[in-house]
Coordinates of C-alpha atoms in Angstrom, one line a residue:
X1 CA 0.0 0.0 0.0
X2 CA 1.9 3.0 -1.1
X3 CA 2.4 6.1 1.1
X4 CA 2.0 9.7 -0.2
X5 CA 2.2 13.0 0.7
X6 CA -0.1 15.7 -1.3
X7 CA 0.3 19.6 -0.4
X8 CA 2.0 18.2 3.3
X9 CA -0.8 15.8 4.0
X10 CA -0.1 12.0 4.6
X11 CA -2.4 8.9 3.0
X12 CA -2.2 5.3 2.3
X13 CA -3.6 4.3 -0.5
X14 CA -4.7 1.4 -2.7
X15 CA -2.3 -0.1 -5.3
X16 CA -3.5 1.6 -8.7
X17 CA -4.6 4.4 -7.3
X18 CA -4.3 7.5 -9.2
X19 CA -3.4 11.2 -7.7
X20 CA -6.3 12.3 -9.1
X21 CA -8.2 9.8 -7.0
X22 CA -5.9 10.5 -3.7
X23 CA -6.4 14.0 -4.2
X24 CA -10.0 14.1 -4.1
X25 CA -9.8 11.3 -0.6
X26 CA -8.1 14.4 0.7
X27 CA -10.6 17.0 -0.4
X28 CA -7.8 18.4 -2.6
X29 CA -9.3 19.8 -5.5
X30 CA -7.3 19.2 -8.9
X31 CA -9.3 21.1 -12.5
X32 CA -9.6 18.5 -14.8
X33 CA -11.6 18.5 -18.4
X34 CA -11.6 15.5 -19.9
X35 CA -11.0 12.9 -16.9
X36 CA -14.5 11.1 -15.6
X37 CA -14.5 8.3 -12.9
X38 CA -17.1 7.0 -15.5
X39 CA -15.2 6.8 -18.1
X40 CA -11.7 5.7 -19.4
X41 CA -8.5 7.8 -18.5
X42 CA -7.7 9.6 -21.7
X43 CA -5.5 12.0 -20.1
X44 CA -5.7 14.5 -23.4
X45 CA -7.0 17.5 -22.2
X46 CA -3.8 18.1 -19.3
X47 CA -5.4 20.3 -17.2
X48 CA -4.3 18.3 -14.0
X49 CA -0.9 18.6 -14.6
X50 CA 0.8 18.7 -11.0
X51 CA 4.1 18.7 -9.9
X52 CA 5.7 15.2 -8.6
X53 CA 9.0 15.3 -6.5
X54 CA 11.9 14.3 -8.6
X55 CA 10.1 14.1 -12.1
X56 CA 11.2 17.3 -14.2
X57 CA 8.4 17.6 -15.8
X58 CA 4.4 18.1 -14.2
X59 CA 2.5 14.8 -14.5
X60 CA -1.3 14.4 -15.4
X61 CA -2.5 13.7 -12.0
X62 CA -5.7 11.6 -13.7
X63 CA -3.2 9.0 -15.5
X64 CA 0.1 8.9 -12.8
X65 CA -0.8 6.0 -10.2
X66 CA 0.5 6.5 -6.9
X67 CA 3.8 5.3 -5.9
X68 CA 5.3 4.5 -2.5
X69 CA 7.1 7.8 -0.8
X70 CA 5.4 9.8 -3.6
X71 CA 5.7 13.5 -3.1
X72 CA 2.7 16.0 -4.6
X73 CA 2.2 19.4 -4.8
X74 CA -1.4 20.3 -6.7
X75 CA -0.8 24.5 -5.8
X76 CA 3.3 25.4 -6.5
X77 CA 4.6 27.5 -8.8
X78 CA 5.1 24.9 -11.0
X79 CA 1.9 23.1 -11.3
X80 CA 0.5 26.6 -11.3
X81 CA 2.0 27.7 -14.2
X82 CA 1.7 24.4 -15.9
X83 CA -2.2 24.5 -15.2
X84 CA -2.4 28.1 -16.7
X85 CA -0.1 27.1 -19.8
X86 CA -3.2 24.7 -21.0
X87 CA -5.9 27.0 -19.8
X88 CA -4.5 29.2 -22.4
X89 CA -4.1 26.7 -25.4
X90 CA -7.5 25.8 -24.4
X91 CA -8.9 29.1 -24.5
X92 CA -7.0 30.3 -27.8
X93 CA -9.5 28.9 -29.6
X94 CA -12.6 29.2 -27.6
X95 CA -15.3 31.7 -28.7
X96 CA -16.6 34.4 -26.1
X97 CA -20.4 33.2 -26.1
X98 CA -20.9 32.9 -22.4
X99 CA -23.9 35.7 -22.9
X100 CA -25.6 33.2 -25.1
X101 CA -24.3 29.9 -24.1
X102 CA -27.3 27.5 -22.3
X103 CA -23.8 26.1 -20.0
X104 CA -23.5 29.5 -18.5
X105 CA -23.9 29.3 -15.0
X106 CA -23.2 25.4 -14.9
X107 CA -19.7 25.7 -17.0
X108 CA -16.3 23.9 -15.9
X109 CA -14.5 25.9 -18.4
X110 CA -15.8 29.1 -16.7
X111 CA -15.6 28.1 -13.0
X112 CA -11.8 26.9 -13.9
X113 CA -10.7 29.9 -16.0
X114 CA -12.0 32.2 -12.9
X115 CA -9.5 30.2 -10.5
X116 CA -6.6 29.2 -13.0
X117 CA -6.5 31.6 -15.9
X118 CA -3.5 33.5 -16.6
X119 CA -5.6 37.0 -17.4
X120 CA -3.5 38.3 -19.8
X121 CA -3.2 36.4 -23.1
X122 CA -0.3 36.4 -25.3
X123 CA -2.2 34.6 -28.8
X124 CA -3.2 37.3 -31.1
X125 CA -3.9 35.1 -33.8
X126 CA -7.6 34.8 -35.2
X127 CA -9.7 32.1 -33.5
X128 CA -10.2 29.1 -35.8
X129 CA -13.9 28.1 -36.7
X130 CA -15.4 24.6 -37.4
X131 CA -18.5 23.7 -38.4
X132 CA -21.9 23.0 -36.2
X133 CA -22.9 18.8 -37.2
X134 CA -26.5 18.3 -36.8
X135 CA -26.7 15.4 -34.8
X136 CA -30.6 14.8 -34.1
X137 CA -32.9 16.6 -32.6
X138 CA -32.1 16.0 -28.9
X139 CA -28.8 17.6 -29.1
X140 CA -27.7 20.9 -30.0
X141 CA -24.1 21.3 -31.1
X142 CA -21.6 24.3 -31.0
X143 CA -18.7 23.0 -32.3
X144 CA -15.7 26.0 -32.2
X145 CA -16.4 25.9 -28.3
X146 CA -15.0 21.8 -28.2
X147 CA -11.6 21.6 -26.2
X148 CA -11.5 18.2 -27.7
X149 CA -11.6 16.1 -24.6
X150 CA -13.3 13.3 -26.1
X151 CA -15.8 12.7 -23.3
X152 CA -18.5 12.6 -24.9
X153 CA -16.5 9.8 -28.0
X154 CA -16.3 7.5 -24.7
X155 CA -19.4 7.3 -23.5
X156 CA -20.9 6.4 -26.9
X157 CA -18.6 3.7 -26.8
X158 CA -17.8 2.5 -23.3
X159 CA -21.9 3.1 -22.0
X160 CA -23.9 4.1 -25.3
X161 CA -21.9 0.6 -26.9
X162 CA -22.2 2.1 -30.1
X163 CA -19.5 4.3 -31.5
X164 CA -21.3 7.2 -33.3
X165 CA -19.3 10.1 -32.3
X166 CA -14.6 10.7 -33.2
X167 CA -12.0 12.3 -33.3
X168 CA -11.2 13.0 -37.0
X169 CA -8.3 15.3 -38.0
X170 CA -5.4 16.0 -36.2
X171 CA -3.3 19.2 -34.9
X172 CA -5.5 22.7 -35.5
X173 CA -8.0 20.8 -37.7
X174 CA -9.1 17.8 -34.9
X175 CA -12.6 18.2 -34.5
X176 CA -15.4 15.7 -33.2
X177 CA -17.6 14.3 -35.7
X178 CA -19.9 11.5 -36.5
X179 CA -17.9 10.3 -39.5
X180 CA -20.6 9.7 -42.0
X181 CA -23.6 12.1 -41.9
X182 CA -26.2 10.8 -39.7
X183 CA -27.8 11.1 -36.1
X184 CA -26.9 10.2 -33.0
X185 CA -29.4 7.7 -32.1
X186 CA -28.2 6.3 -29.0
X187 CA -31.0 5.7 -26.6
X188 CA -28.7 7.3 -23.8
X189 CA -27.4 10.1 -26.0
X190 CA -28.5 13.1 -23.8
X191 CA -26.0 11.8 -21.2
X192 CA -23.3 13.6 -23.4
X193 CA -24.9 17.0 -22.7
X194 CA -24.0 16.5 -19.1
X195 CA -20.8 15.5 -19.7
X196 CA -19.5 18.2 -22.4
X197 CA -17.7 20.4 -19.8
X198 CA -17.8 23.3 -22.1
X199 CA -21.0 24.3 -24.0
X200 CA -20.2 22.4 -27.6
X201 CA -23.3 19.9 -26.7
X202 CA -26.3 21.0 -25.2
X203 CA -29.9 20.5 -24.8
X204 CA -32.3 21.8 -27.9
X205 CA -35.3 20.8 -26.0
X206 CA -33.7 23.2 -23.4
X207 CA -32.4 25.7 -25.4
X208 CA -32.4 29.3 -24.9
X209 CA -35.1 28.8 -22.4
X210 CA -33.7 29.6 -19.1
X211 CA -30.4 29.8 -17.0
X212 CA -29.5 27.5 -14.4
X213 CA -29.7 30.0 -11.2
X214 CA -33.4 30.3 -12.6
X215 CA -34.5 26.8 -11.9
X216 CA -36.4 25.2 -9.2
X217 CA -35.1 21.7 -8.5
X218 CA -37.2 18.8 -7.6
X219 CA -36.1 15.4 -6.6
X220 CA -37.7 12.6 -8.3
X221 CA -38.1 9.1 -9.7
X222 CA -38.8 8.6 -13.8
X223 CA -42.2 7.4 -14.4
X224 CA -41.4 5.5 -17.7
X225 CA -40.0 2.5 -16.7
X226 CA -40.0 0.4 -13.6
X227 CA -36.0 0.7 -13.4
X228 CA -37.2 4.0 -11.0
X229 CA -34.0 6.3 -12.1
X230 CA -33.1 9.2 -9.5
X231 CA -34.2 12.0 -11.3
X232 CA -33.8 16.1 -10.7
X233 CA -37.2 17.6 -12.5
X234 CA -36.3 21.3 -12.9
X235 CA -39.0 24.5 -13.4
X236 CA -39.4 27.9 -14.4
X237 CA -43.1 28.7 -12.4
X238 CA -45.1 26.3 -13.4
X239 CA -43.3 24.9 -16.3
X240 CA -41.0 22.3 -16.1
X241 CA -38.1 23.3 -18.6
X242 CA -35.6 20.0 -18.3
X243 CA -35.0 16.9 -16.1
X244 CA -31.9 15.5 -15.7
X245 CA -30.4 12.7 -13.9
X246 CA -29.4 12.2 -10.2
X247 CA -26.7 10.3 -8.9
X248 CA -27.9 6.7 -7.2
X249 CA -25.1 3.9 -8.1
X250 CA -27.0 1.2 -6.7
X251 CA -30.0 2.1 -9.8
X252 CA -28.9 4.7 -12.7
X253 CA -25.6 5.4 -11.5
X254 CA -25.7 8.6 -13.2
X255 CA -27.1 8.4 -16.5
X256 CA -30.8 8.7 -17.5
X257 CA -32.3 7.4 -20.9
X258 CA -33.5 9.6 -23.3
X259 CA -37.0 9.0 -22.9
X260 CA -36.6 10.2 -19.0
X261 CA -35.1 13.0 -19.9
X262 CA -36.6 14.3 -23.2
X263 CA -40.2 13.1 -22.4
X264 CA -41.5 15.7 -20.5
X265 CA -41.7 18.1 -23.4
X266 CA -45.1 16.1 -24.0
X267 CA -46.5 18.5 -20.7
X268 CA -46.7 21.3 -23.3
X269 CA -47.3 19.6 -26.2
X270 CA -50.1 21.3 -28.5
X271 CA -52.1 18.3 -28.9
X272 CA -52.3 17.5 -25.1
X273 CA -55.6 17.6 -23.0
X274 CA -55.2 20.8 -21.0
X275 CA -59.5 20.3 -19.8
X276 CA -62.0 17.9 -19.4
X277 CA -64.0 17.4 -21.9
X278 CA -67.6 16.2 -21.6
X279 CA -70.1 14.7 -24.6
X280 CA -73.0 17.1 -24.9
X281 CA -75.4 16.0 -28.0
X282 CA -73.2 13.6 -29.6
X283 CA -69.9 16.3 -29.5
X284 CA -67.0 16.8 -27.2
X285 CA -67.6 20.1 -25.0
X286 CA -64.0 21.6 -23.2
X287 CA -66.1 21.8 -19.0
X288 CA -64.5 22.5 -15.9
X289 CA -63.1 20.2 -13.3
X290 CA -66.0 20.4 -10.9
X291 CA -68.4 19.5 -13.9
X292 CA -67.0 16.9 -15.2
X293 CA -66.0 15.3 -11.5
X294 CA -69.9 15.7 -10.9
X295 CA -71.2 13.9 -14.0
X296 CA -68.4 11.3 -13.6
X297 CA -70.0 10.5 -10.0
X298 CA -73.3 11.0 -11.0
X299 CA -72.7 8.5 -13.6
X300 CA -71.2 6.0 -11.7
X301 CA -73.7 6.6 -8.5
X302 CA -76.7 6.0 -11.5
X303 CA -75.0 2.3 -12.6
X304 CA -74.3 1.2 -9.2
X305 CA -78.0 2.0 -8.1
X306 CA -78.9 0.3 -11.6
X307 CA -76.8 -3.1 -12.2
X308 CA -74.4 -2.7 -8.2
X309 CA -70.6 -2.1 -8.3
X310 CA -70.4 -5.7 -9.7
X311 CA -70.9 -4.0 -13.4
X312 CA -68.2 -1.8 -13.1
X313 CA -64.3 -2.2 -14.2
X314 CA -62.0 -0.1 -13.3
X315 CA -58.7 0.4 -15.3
X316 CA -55.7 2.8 -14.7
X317 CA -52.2 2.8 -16.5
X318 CA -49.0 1.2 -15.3
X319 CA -47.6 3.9 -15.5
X320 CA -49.0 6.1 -12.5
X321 CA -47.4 6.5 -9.3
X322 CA -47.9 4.6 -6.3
X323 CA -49.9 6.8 -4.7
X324 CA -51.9 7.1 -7.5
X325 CA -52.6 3.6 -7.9
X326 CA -53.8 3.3 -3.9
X327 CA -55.7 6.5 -4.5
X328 CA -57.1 5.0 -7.3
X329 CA -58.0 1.6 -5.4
X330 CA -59.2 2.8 -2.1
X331 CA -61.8 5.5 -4.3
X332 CA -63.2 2.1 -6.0
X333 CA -63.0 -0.6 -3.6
X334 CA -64.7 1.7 -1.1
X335 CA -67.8 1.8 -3.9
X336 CA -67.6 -2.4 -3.2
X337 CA -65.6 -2.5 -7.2
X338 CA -63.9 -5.9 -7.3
X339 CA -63.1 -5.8 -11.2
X340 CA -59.2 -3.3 -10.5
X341 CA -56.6 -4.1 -13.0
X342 CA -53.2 -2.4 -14.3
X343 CA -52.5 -5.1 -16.8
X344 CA -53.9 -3.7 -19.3
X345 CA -52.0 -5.7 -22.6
X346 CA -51.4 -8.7 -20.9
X347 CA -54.0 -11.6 -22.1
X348 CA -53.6 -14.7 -20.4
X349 CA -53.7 -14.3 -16.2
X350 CA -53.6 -18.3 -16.0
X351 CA -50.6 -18.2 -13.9
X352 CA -52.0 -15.8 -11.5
X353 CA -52.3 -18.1 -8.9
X354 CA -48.5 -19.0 -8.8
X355 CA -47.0 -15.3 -8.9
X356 CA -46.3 -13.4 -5.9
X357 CA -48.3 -10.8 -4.4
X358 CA -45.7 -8.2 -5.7
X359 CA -43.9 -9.9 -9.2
X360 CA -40.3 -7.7 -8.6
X361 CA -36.7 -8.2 -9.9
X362 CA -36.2 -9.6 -6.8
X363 CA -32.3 -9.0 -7.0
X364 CA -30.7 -5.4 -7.1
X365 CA -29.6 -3.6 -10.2
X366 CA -25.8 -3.9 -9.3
X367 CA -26.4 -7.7 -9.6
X368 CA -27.3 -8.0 -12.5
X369 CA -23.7 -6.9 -13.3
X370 CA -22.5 -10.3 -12.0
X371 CA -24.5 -12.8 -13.2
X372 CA -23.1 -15.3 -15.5
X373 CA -25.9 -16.8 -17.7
X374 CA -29.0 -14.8 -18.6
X375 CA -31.9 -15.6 -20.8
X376 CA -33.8 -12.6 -22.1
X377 CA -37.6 -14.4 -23.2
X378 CA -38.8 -12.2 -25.5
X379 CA -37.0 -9.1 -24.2
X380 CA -35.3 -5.9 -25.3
X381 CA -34.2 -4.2 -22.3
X382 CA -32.5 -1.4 -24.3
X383 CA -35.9 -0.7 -25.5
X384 CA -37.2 -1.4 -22.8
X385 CA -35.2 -0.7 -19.4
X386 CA -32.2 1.5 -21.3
X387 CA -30.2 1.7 -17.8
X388 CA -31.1 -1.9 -16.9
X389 CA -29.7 -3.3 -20.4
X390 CA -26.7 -0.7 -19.1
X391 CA -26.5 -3.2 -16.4
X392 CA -26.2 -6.4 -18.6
X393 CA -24.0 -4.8 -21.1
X394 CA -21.3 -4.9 -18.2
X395 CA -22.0 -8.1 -17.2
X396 CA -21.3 -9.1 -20.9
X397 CA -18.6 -7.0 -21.2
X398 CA -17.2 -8.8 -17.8
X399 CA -17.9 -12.7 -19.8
X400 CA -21.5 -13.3 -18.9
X401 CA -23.4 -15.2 -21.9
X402 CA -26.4 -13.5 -23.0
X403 CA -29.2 -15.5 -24.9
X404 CA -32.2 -14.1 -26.9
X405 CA -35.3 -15.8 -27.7
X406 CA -37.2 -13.6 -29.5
X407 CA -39.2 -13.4 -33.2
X408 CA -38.1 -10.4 -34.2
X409 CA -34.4 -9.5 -35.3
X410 CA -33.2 -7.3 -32.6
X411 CA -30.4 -4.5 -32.2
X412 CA -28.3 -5.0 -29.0
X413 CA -25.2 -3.2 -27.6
X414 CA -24.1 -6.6 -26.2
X415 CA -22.7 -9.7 -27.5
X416 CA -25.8 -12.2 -27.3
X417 CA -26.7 -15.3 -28.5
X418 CA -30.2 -15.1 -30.8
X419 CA -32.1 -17.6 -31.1
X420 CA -35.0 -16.4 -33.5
X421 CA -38.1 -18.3 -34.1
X422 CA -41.2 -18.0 -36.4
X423 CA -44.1 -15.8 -35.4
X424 CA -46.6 -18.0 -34.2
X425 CA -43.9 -20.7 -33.3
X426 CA -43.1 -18.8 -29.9
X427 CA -44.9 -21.6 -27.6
X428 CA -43.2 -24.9 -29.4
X429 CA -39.4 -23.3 -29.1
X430 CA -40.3 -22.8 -25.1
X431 CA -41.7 -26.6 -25.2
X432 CA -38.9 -27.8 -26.6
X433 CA -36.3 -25.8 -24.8
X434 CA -38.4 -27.5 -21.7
X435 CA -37.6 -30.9 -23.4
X436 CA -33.9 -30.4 -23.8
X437 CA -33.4 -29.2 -20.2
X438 CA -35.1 -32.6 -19.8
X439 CA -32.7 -34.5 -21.6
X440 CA -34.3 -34.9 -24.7
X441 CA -31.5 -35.1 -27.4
X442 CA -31.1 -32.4 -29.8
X443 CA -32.0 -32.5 -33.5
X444 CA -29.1 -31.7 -36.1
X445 CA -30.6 -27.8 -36.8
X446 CA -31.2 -27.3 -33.1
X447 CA -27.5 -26.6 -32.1
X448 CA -28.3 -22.7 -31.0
X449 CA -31.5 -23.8 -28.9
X450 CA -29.2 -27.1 -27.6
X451 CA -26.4 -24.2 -26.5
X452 CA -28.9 -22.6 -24.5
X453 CA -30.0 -25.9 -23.1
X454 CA -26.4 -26.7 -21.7
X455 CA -25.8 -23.6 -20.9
X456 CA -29.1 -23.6 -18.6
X457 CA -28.1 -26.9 -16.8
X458 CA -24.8 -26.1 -15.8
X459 CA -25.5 -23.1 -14.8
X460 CA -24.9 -22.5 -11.3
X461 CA -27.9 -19.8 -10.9
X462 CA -29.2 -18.3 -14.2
X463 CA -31.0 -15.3 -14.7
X464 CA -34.4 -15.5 -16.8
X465 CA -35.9 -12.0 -17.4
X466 CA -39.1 -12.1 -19.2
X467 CA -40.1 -9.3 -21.8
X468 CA -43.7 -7.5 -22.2
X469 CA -44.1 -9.2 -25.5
X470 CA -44.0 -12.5 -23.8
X471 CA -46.2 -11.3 -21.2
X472 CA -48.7 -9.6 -23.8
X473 CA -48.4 -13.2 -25.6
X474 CA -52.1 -14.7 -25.9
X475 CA -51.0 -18.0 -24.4

């Protein structure tokens, strides 16, 4: 376990340990760009440079590991002038738009230049200029303000899985761009917003709308999935202007898809119900809330005099919260309403009798990242669950085997095995899966579905998660 000193102060540390990471069990701060404890160590951007006893030259803090009698300073004259040296490469080509910029208020780059920055500038050159890429319509791009530190290039790779965004160019001409022209379609793609530390990606759901002193913050969970991602909701009166993730490692870590985070534009959207709306002679009529709450109990107070609460059904969305849902219960069981159901595209409730009271994961998220064999029955958690499939990607990534039973060809960010049948053949694969598990011997064609078989049985605790399409399935 080495032993350091940083700015006088003593630690042990763990073998592998950066100074970066030392610094920060200290409290020291240390200005980095491009370093992420997310994220590989790229080390490109050099603002950590600090000076190391006996090395002649200041070290990047976020790539040196420590080493035993180790001697750090983060604040002398050296690693001070080092740190302002690539301040000012950074800033030479940097455009003055924090008037307009939506990162203003929330900006690395500006909180770092007001504690680090050499104020007077010796480049008199002209600024260099490269060209905006239009990405998609989540993300908003301002390319002369990229410092080129290539976070947002690893998180399409190392999280997203898919490698949309490079470096192309070199020198004065290195830019970030997608290659080929063509979106960014990753379904965690906003995540780079939060990561660009300097105002070249940002939010064009969010833009121009407010500044980040402005906003209320809420804390919250998103409602679009049952992974329940920490969420920050934040408003401008009684609009809610963005929503952005917050930091939970045992769920989200600290990403959020982007249907958590993009979604709620669909508060303001022009084609939403903003009233009730009751049917007067055959047309839809906009009516208060207190008239249509009346005719909604008069009309159920009329068919429980006429037929009893035994004639009623009552249906809600999974999707509401859980206070909504006993709200919603209480108000009809206390009218005697037996007939109260969420499941509202499942078909077949046959197996009703053997589920539990509450049908959950029943393991944590950060398990998943250990399991060794999974089976995903009709499934497509990046769909789905993106930041639970962010789960299994790592525990591919880490060896797990991942099989796929599904009938249609899907996309994943994973290796997994497919096994793809028919439509309409969905029941007679699961039969004979059952059969092989049994012992049945495998048919020459069958050697995919006889994999999964053997994997299964020696297995020492496989995972099965089981998709809405199989639970939508008629039988």
């Amino acid at each position: 376990m080495p032993h350091i000193e940083i700015d006088g102060r003593e630690l042990d540390v763990a073998a592998g340990t950066t100074i970066l990471e030392a610094a920060r069990q200290l409290g020291i701060y240390i200005p980095v760009f491009c370093y992420h404890p997310k994220l590989s160590i790229a080390a490109n951007c050099r603002m950590c440079l600090v000076d190391v006893e006996k090395q002649w030259k200041p070290l990047p803090a976020c790539a040196t590991p420590c080493a035993d009698g180790m001697k750090i300073q983060t604040r002398s004259a050296k690693a001070k002038a080092a740190q302002q040296g690539v301040l000012e490469f950074l800033l030479i080509n940097h455009p003055l738009d924090c008037p307009v910029c939506d990162q203003g208020g929330e900006c690395p780059l500006q909180d770092i230049t007001m504690g680090y920055a050499n104020p007077h500038s010796f480049y008199q050159e002209e600024k260099r200029v490269v060209a905006d890429k239009d990405i998609g319509p989540l993300i908003a791009t301002e390319m002369t303000r990229c410092i080129q530190c290539t976070r947002c290039v690893r998180f399409g790779q190392e999280i997203g899985g898919i490698m949309e965004l490079g470096v192309v160019g070199r020198g004065e001409k290195e830019a970030i761009s997608t290659y080929v022209a063509k979106a960014v379609s990753s379904e965690l793609s906003g995540n780079m917003i939060d990561l660009c530390p300097v105002g070249a990606l940002t939010s064009k759901p969010f833009r121009y709308k407010a500044r980040s002193w402005e906003l209320k913050h809420t804390p919250s969970l998103c409602p679009h999935c049952s992974t329940g991602c920490n969420t920050d909701v934040q408003s401008l009166g009684k609009d809610v202007l963005r929503v952005l993730p917050r930091a939970n490692e045992s769920v989200n870590e600290e990403w959020i898809c982007d249907k958590g985070r993009f979604a709620y534009a669909g508060l303001a959207a022009s084609d939403r119900g903003q009233t009730p709306l009751l049917r007067v002679n055959g047309s839809l009529q906009p009516a208060s809330w207190a008239e249509a709450l009346e005719v909604a109990a008069a009309g159920l107070e009329h068919l429980i005099q006429k037929h009893g609460p035994q004639a009623i059904a009552a249906l809600i969305s999974p999707n509401s919260s859980n206070e909504e849902l006993f709200l919603f219960q209480a108000l009809f069981r206390a009218l005697g309403v037996a007939h109260i159901e969420h499941r509202l595209r499942q078909t077949d409730f046959r197996a009703d009798a053997a589920m539990p009271l509450y049908p959950a994961l029943n393991m944590s998220l950060e398990d998943l990242e250990r399991e060794r064999t999974v089976l995903l029955c009709h499934a497509f958690p990046r769909e789905q669950q993106p930041l639970t499939n962010h789960r299994l990607r790592k525990a591919a990534l880490a060896g797990a085997e991942i099989y796929a039973i599904n009938t249609v060809l899907r996309e994943f960010n994973f290796p997994v095995q497919g096994i793809f049948s028919e439509t309409g053949n969905d029941l007679g694969l699961y039969q004979r899966l059952e059969e092989l598990l049994r012992g049945a011997t495998a048919q020459s064609h069958e050697g995919a579905l006889a994999r999964l078989a053997t994997a299964l049985r020696t297995a020492e605790d496989p995972l099965l998660l089981i998709g809405n399409d199989a639970l939508q399935h008629p039988r």
